[in-house]
Amino acid sequence: MSSWIREAAYVEEKFLEQLKSLGWDTLTIADNDNKHRTAKALQGRDSFKDVILEDILSEAIVKINGNWLKDEQIKEVIATLKNINHSSLFENNLASTALLIENTSVDINHTTGAKSPTVKYIDFENISNNHFLALSQFMVDGAQTIIPDITLFVNGIPLVVIECKAPDITDPIHEGVDQLKRYMNTRGTQLSEGAQKLFHTNAFVVVSARTQAKSGTISSNLEHYLSWKDPYPKTLSEFGKDEQDILVAGMLAPANLLEIMRDFTVVMGSGRKRVKIICRYQQYRAVKKTVKRIMQANTPEERNGVIWHTQGSGKSLTMVFLVRHLRSIKELQEYKILFIVDRSDLQEQLEETATLIGEKIDTALNGKDLKKKLSNDVSNINMTMMQKFNDGEFERASEGIDTSKVLVLIDEAHRTQYSKFGSALRLALPDAVKIAFTGTPVEKTVGSFGSYIDTYKIREAVEDGATVPIIYEGMTSNDTLENRGEFDAKFEDLFADLTPEQIEAIKKKYGTKGDILEAPKRIEAIAKNMVEHYIKNILPNGYKAQVVSSSRKAAILYSEAINKALQEYKNGTEELRAAVVISPKHNDNSDDFPKEFTTKSHKDSAVTEFKKPLDRSNLAFLVVSDMLLTGFDAPIEQVMYLDKKLTAHNLLQAIARVNRTYEGKTRGLIVDYYGVGAHLKEALANYEDDDIADVMQDFSGELDKLELSHRKVMQFFSQNGVEEINEQTLEDAVVFLADEKLRSEFKMHYKEFTKLIDFILPHPIKRYFLDDAKILGVIKNEAQRRYRDEELQIEGIGAKVKKLINEHLVSQGIETRVRPVSIFDDEFEDVLKDRPNKAVASEMEHALRYTIKINIEKDPIYYKSLAEKLEKIISEHKGEWDKLVEKLSKFKKEIVGGREILEVFKKLGCDVCMAYYDMFLSFYDGEVGEKTKDVIIELVINSLSIAARDISRVDFWGTTGAESRNNLQNYLVGLLAATKDAVLINNIALIKERFMSLTKENQKELQGLKLDN
């Protein structure tokens, strides 16, 4: 069964069935309708370039808004949406989405006389007022013609595009995302592709392979596509394990889809760096649960609660989505919002994020100012820092004010100071709704804000791909620090004036004294080690580093030492640099703490540069002490070098800086020079064990995973008859991978194995792991070349392991670039030289298969006969390698020699005429007489003389070429009728279809062809 059939049967049909059960109308457009561009394929559109189903939209506009609208007004409303025309897909999508949500207006309501009445495209309040249609195989013309698997229309407007992939193909999600990006013309190719217009009104896109299903937006890259793992408000018990079923229920139930589009979508960034983001399932679930708690609580206290979503999973955006959703609920629209934070950097971050709500944010400076802001009845957004309040001042902030319609959102509510603050808050705003957000689990001793509303723990985020796992490497441990003896010697040099007993005592309590942690020689030695570690481990893949020091003074010393070490390291790293960011204090000595390190403009500039890729900014190290450890989001950061005592939530927050996802990044790394890891259990003693499971995984665990991964990839071969993988069995392994499903499984094992090696290198790895990685790399490249399988061009393999494999290939005299060789190339024989017949037979078989595959659409009859002949040769001589090579060599010569061409076509220089000649002949049974053959020869020449001329017309195969195509087909029908041949006349419809298909495939060969008989 082909992957296309598996895709339709196992994925697409099930998808449509579930949509139907949720209230969607469903319709599948047949391939034949699309091929012939029939009325059914058009679906009421004027052209295949149109993407809106205007008849459905017209009816919906009247149903939603009333029948007072005149026909010309309806046309005007539709034209307003259709005519949005900006310079980019992103701008068009932004403008179209805003129009759909914010509505439009017309000049007058002729029934009531009202001026500029609002007209809605979609009814977000009354879901049943809308029309929901799922179209399978909806064809659209653009730079190319595209036919997405499923397109979802609300009121005739395309909101969701779904690409389905067979679950057993190699990396179906990657393939589906790539196809969607082609449709959107966002792959960055030189030539335009796809049909962008279909995505002007797009809310989000989905890729599904049944067992896996992920969603993204028009700006999402592969790593940003995530699963939807909770069907809330339904429960997981109602569904099986297939992600598709859960995603459809959670995202595509009509009410959920419209809520996500209106309340749970934001645009972040600026300029060309803007991205469109939709909520993750835990954000949607937390917001809906919060609203439910507020509306169903019996007492003010029961409305309160805690949302714990682990660091890096989008906690700030959850706040944004909550406020936006509240504004759409009639009973909650009047609520005032009060954001409370406890740090200025969090205030800046939250102010920036809260602007996504689309409302102005007022900042209260003190208790008196807050009371003034709370006393009016405007449902606005306020923000304050709790430190702004003196003792007792906060409690008096709401005296005489009804606070029952105030929603207080407390950020980072895990902090210990909130224990005291929680009591003050209850006294100050007794009737307000208090929702506390935390990125780390609430400690056992703190319960100031009620029970959990929703939790999303560290392990869940890693499993979902929302964050990457954090790996711990202790540089104070004998078994992990390279050149331990040298490092110990340097350490002892720093304290040469102390007795051995004193030195040993310091080592045991390594780095607990401020003067030790700030010792310039110690910092210089560690900085050199950091730079060496960074250059060998992190730099090859283009990531960056953050250094956390014990004090502001130590931060400045580290910055200087790292810059010096970068200059001294002889590896072309002198252009890389470090920058220090520290907070100012009012009594700072400018000599010790230069102002250029403490200003807001310096911090903003350093952060901006640090977030850029290394090819755009050489800032590789960001050195801090207290700043940028919370609320700082730099996905490019992979490693944190830690030289400071951190405990509890401070530790959890700091290490989470490295857990953000980024292209190719599989793990974050904490390198500990202080010894925090040795006392991790003690540092996190106040937390429940389950809450902090997998907070940091020891580096040694990666070696265990490598052992397991190696075993899996080797067993994959041994369990299938290739007992050992080495240079001698390489060919057996490649032959074994002839099966597409087996290649898919191999890719999965190989990718995991090499990713682990890349992360661990250059740390010591057992020699046989590296040797096997090299051999597997050769097998992968050879299988990719022989089977022409581009899916084996695996994305995400790191630079370190690529270098390892490429060096091995070069040492073996093998090209590092995978380049399939055609049977028509002079060098094809060189590929076969000095190889065993088993390898030669396999090479020839797949080269011949590929030749047939790429030519069969151009000349179906001839190449189908070759395919049958090839299958016969292989089946008759299976396992007889010598005989098979002999037969395949003869067969290859036959193909290379070219097909037989009739003399009349040779004289005309028309080799392509034979494809048409065979096509016409194929409609006859048995022997065909010479007279009939002459009729067919004349038919071929006459039809192709016109076809060769017509296909040169502008847009012949596009929408505007429909009339030209019809004229050509009508001319062909006339020629067929003129033959008075019953066989040809009875098969006119099928002949037209095959003639046009051949002409499209052979347009390059036909262009400029002159057939003067």
PDB file of C-alpha atoms in Angstrom, residues 161-254:
ATOM      1  CA  VAL A 161      -4.861  24.198   6.792  1.00  0.00           C
ATOM      2  CA  ILE A 162      -4.055  20.592   7.691  1.00  0.00           C
ATOM      3  CA  GLU A 163      -1.399  18.390   6.125  1.00  0.00           C
ATOM      4  CA  CYS A 164      -1.728  14.645   6.730  1.00  0.00           C
ATOM      5  CA  LYS A 165       1.143  12.175   6.496  1.00  0.00           C
ATOM      6  CA  ALA A 166       1.267   8.403   6.690  1.00  0.00           C
ATOM      7  CA  PRO A 167       2.390   7.446  10.215  1.00  0.00           C
ATOM      8  CA  ASP A 168       5.089   5.047   9.044  1.00  0.00           C
ATOM      9  CA  ILE A 169       7.057   7.330   6.725  1.00  0.00           C
ATOM     10  CA  THR A 170      10.376   8.816   7.761  1.00  0.00           C
ATOM     11  CA  ASP A 171       9.807  11.809  10.051  1.00  0.00           C
ATOM     12  CA  PRO A 172       6.218  12.646   9.004  1.00  0.00           C
ATOM     13  CA  ILE A 173       6.021  15.861  11.046  1.00  0.00           C
ATOM     14  CA  HIS A 174       9.165  17.273   9.432  1.00  0.00           C
ATOM     15  CA  GLU A 175       7.864  16.359   5.990  1.00  0.00           C
ATOM     16  CA  GLY A 176       4.455  17.889   6.690  1.00  0.00           C
ATOM     17  CA  VAL A 177       5.914  21.133   8.052  1.00  0.00           C
ATOM     18  CA  ASP A 178       8.178  21.430   5.022  1.00  0.00           C
ATOM     19  CA  GLN A 179       5.173  20.969   2.739  1.00  0.00           C
ATOM     20  CA  LEU A 180       3.157  23.630   4.592  1.00  0.00           C
ATOM     21  CA  LYS A 181       6.092  26.054   4.367  1.00  0.00           C
ATOM     22  CA  ARG A 182       6.238  25.371   0.625  1.00  0.00           C
ATOM     23  CA  TYR A 183       2.514  26.121   0.345  1.00  0.00           C
ATOM     24  CA  MET A 184       3.106  29.382   2.263  1.00  0.00           C
ATOM     25  CA  ASN A 185       6.262  30.261   0.302  1.00  0.00           C
ATOM     26  CA  THR A 186       8.234  30.638   3.534  1.00  0.00           C
ATOM     27  CA  ARG A 187      11.077  28.193   2.858  1.00  0.00           C
ATOM     28  CA  GLY A 188      13.349  30.968   1.571  1.00  0.00           C
ATOM     29  CA  THR A 189      13.755  29.458  -1.905  1.00  0.00           C
ATOM     30  CA  GLN A 190      14.949  31.611  -4.800  1.00  0.00           C
ATOM     31  CA  LEU A 191      11.790  31.071  -6.828  1.00  0.00           C
ATOM     32  CA  SER A 192       8.325  31.707  -5.436  1.00  0.00           C
ATOM     33  CA  GLU A 193       6.313  28.604  -4.649  1.00  0.00           C
ATOM     34  CA  GLY A 194       2.982  27.609  -3.186  1.00  0.00           C
ATOM     35  CA  ALA A 195      -0.108  29.795  -2.908  1.00  0.00           C
ATOM     36  CA  GLN A 196       0.283  32.348  -0.110  1.00  0.00           C
ATOM     37  CA  LYS A 197      -3.217  33.732  -0.489  1.00  0.00           C
ATOM     38  CA  LEU A 198      -4.744  30.667   1.171  1.00  0.00           C
ATOM     39  CA  PHE A 199      -2.939  31.693   4.368  1.00  0.00           C
ATOM     40  CA  HIS A 200      -3.965  35.373   4.514  1.00  0.00           C
ATOM     41  CA  THR A 201      -6.785  34.531   6.936  1.00  0.00           C
ATOM     42  CA  ASN A 202      -5.064  31.554   8.559  1.00  0.00           C
ATOM     43  CA  ALA A 203      -5.423  31.095  12.318  1.00  0.00           C
ATOM     44  CA  PHE A 204      -3.022  28.161  12.540  1.00  0.00           C
ATOM     45  CA  VAL A 205      -1.817  25.080  10.661  1.00  0.00           C
ATOM     46  CA  VAL A 206      -1.713  21.419  11.645  1.00  0.00           C
ATOM     47  CA  VAL A 207       0.453  18.458  10.653  1.00  0.00           C
ATOM     48  CA  SER A 208      -0.890  15.045  11.567  1.00  0.00           C
ATOM     49  CA  ALA A 209       0.328  11.471  11.227  1.00  0.00           C
ATOM     50  CA  ARG A 210      -2.421  10.087  13.472  1.00  0.00           C
ATOM     51  CA  THR A 211      -0.144   8.958  16.314  1.00  0.00           C
ATOM     52  CA  GLN A 212       1.591  12.351  16.175  1.00  0.00           C
ATOM     53  CA  ALA A 213      -0.149  15.680  15.547  1.00  0.00           C
ATOM     54  CA  LYS A 214       1.298  19.153  15.977  1.00  0.00           C
ATOM     55  CA  SER A 215       0.171  22.724  15.343  1.00  0.00           C
ATOM     56  CA  GLY A 216       1.973  25.938  14.481  1.00  0.00           C
ATOM     57  CA  THR A 217       1.391  29.275  12.773  1.00  0.00           C
ATOM     58  CA  ILE A 218       2.501  30.908   9.529  1.00  0.00           C
ATOM     59  CA  SER A 219       5.746  32.010  11.230  1.00  0.00           C
ATOM     60  CA  SER A 220       6.559  28.738  13.045  1.00  0.00           C
ATOM     61  CA  ASN A 221       9.686  26.739  12.339  1.00  0.00           C
ATOM     62  CA  LEU A 222       9.760  22.989  12.903  1.00  0.00           C
ATOM     63  CA  GLU A 223      10.869  23.252  16.541  1.00  0.00           C
ATOM     64  CA  HIS A 224       7.869  25.490  17.333  1.00  0.00           C
ATOM     65  CA  TYR A 225       5.271  22.935  16.234  1.00  0.00           C
ATOM     66  CA  LEU A 226       3.882  21.349  19.400  1.00  0.00           C
ATOM     67  CA  SER A 227       1.415  18.656  20.329  1.00  0.00           C
ATOM     68  CA  TRP A 228      -1.934  19.440  21.954  1.00  0.00           C
ATOM     69  CA  LYS A 229      -2.140  16.871  24.736  1.00  0.00           C
ATOM     70  CA  ASP A 230      -5.308  17.787  26.599  1.00  0.00           C
ATOM     71  CA  PRO A 231      -8.800  17.910  25.045  1.00  0.00           C
ATOM     72  CA  TYR A 232     -10.130  20.225  27.789  1.00  0.00           C
ATOM     73  CA  PRO A 233     -13.010  20.669  28.598  1.00  0.00           C
ATOM     74  CA  LYS A 234     -13.257  17.003  27.598  1.00  0.00           C
ATOM     75  CA  THR A 235     -11.103  14.476  29.450  1.00  0.00           C
ATOM     76  CA  LEU A 236      -8.256  12.262  28.267  1.00  0.00           C
ATOM     77  CA  SER A 237     -10.190   9.169  29.346  1.00  0.00           C
ATOM     78  CA  GLU A 238     -12.559   9.765  26.415  1.00  0.00           C
ATOM     79  CA  PHE A 239      -9.746   9.231  23.901  1.00  0.00           C
ATOM     80  CA  GLY A 240      -7.072   6.727  22.970  1.00  0.00           C
ATOM     81  CA  LYS A 241      -3.362   7.476  22.657  1.00  0.00           C
ATOM     82  CA  ASP A 242      -3.434   9.026  19.172  1.00  0.00           C
ATOM     83  CA  GLU A 243      -2.412  12.678  19.353  1.00  0.00           C
ATOM     84  CA  GLN A 244      -4.612  13.479  16.347  1.00  0.00           C
ATOM     85  CA  ASP A 245      -7.838  12.656  18.196  1.00  0.00           C
ATOM     86  CA  ILE A 246      -6.846  14.823  21.160  1.00  0.00           C
ATOM     87  CA  LEU A 247      -5.754  17.760  19.003  1.00  0.00           C
ATOM     88  CA  VAL A 248      -8.948  17.721  16.941  1.00  0.00           C
ATOM     89  CA  ALA A 249     -11.088  17.677  20.103  1.00  0.00           C
ATOM     90  CA  GLY A 250      -9.019  20.342  21.873  1.00  0.00           C
ATOM     91  CA  MET A 251      -8.297  22.780  19.047  1.00  0.00           C
ATOM     92  CA  LEU A 252     -10.861  22.200  16.317  1.00  0.00           C
ATOM     93  CA  ALA A 253     -14.153  21.863  18.167  1.00  0.00           C
ATOM     94  CA  PRO A 254     -15.906  24.947  16.715  1.00  0.00           C
TER      95      PRO A 254
END
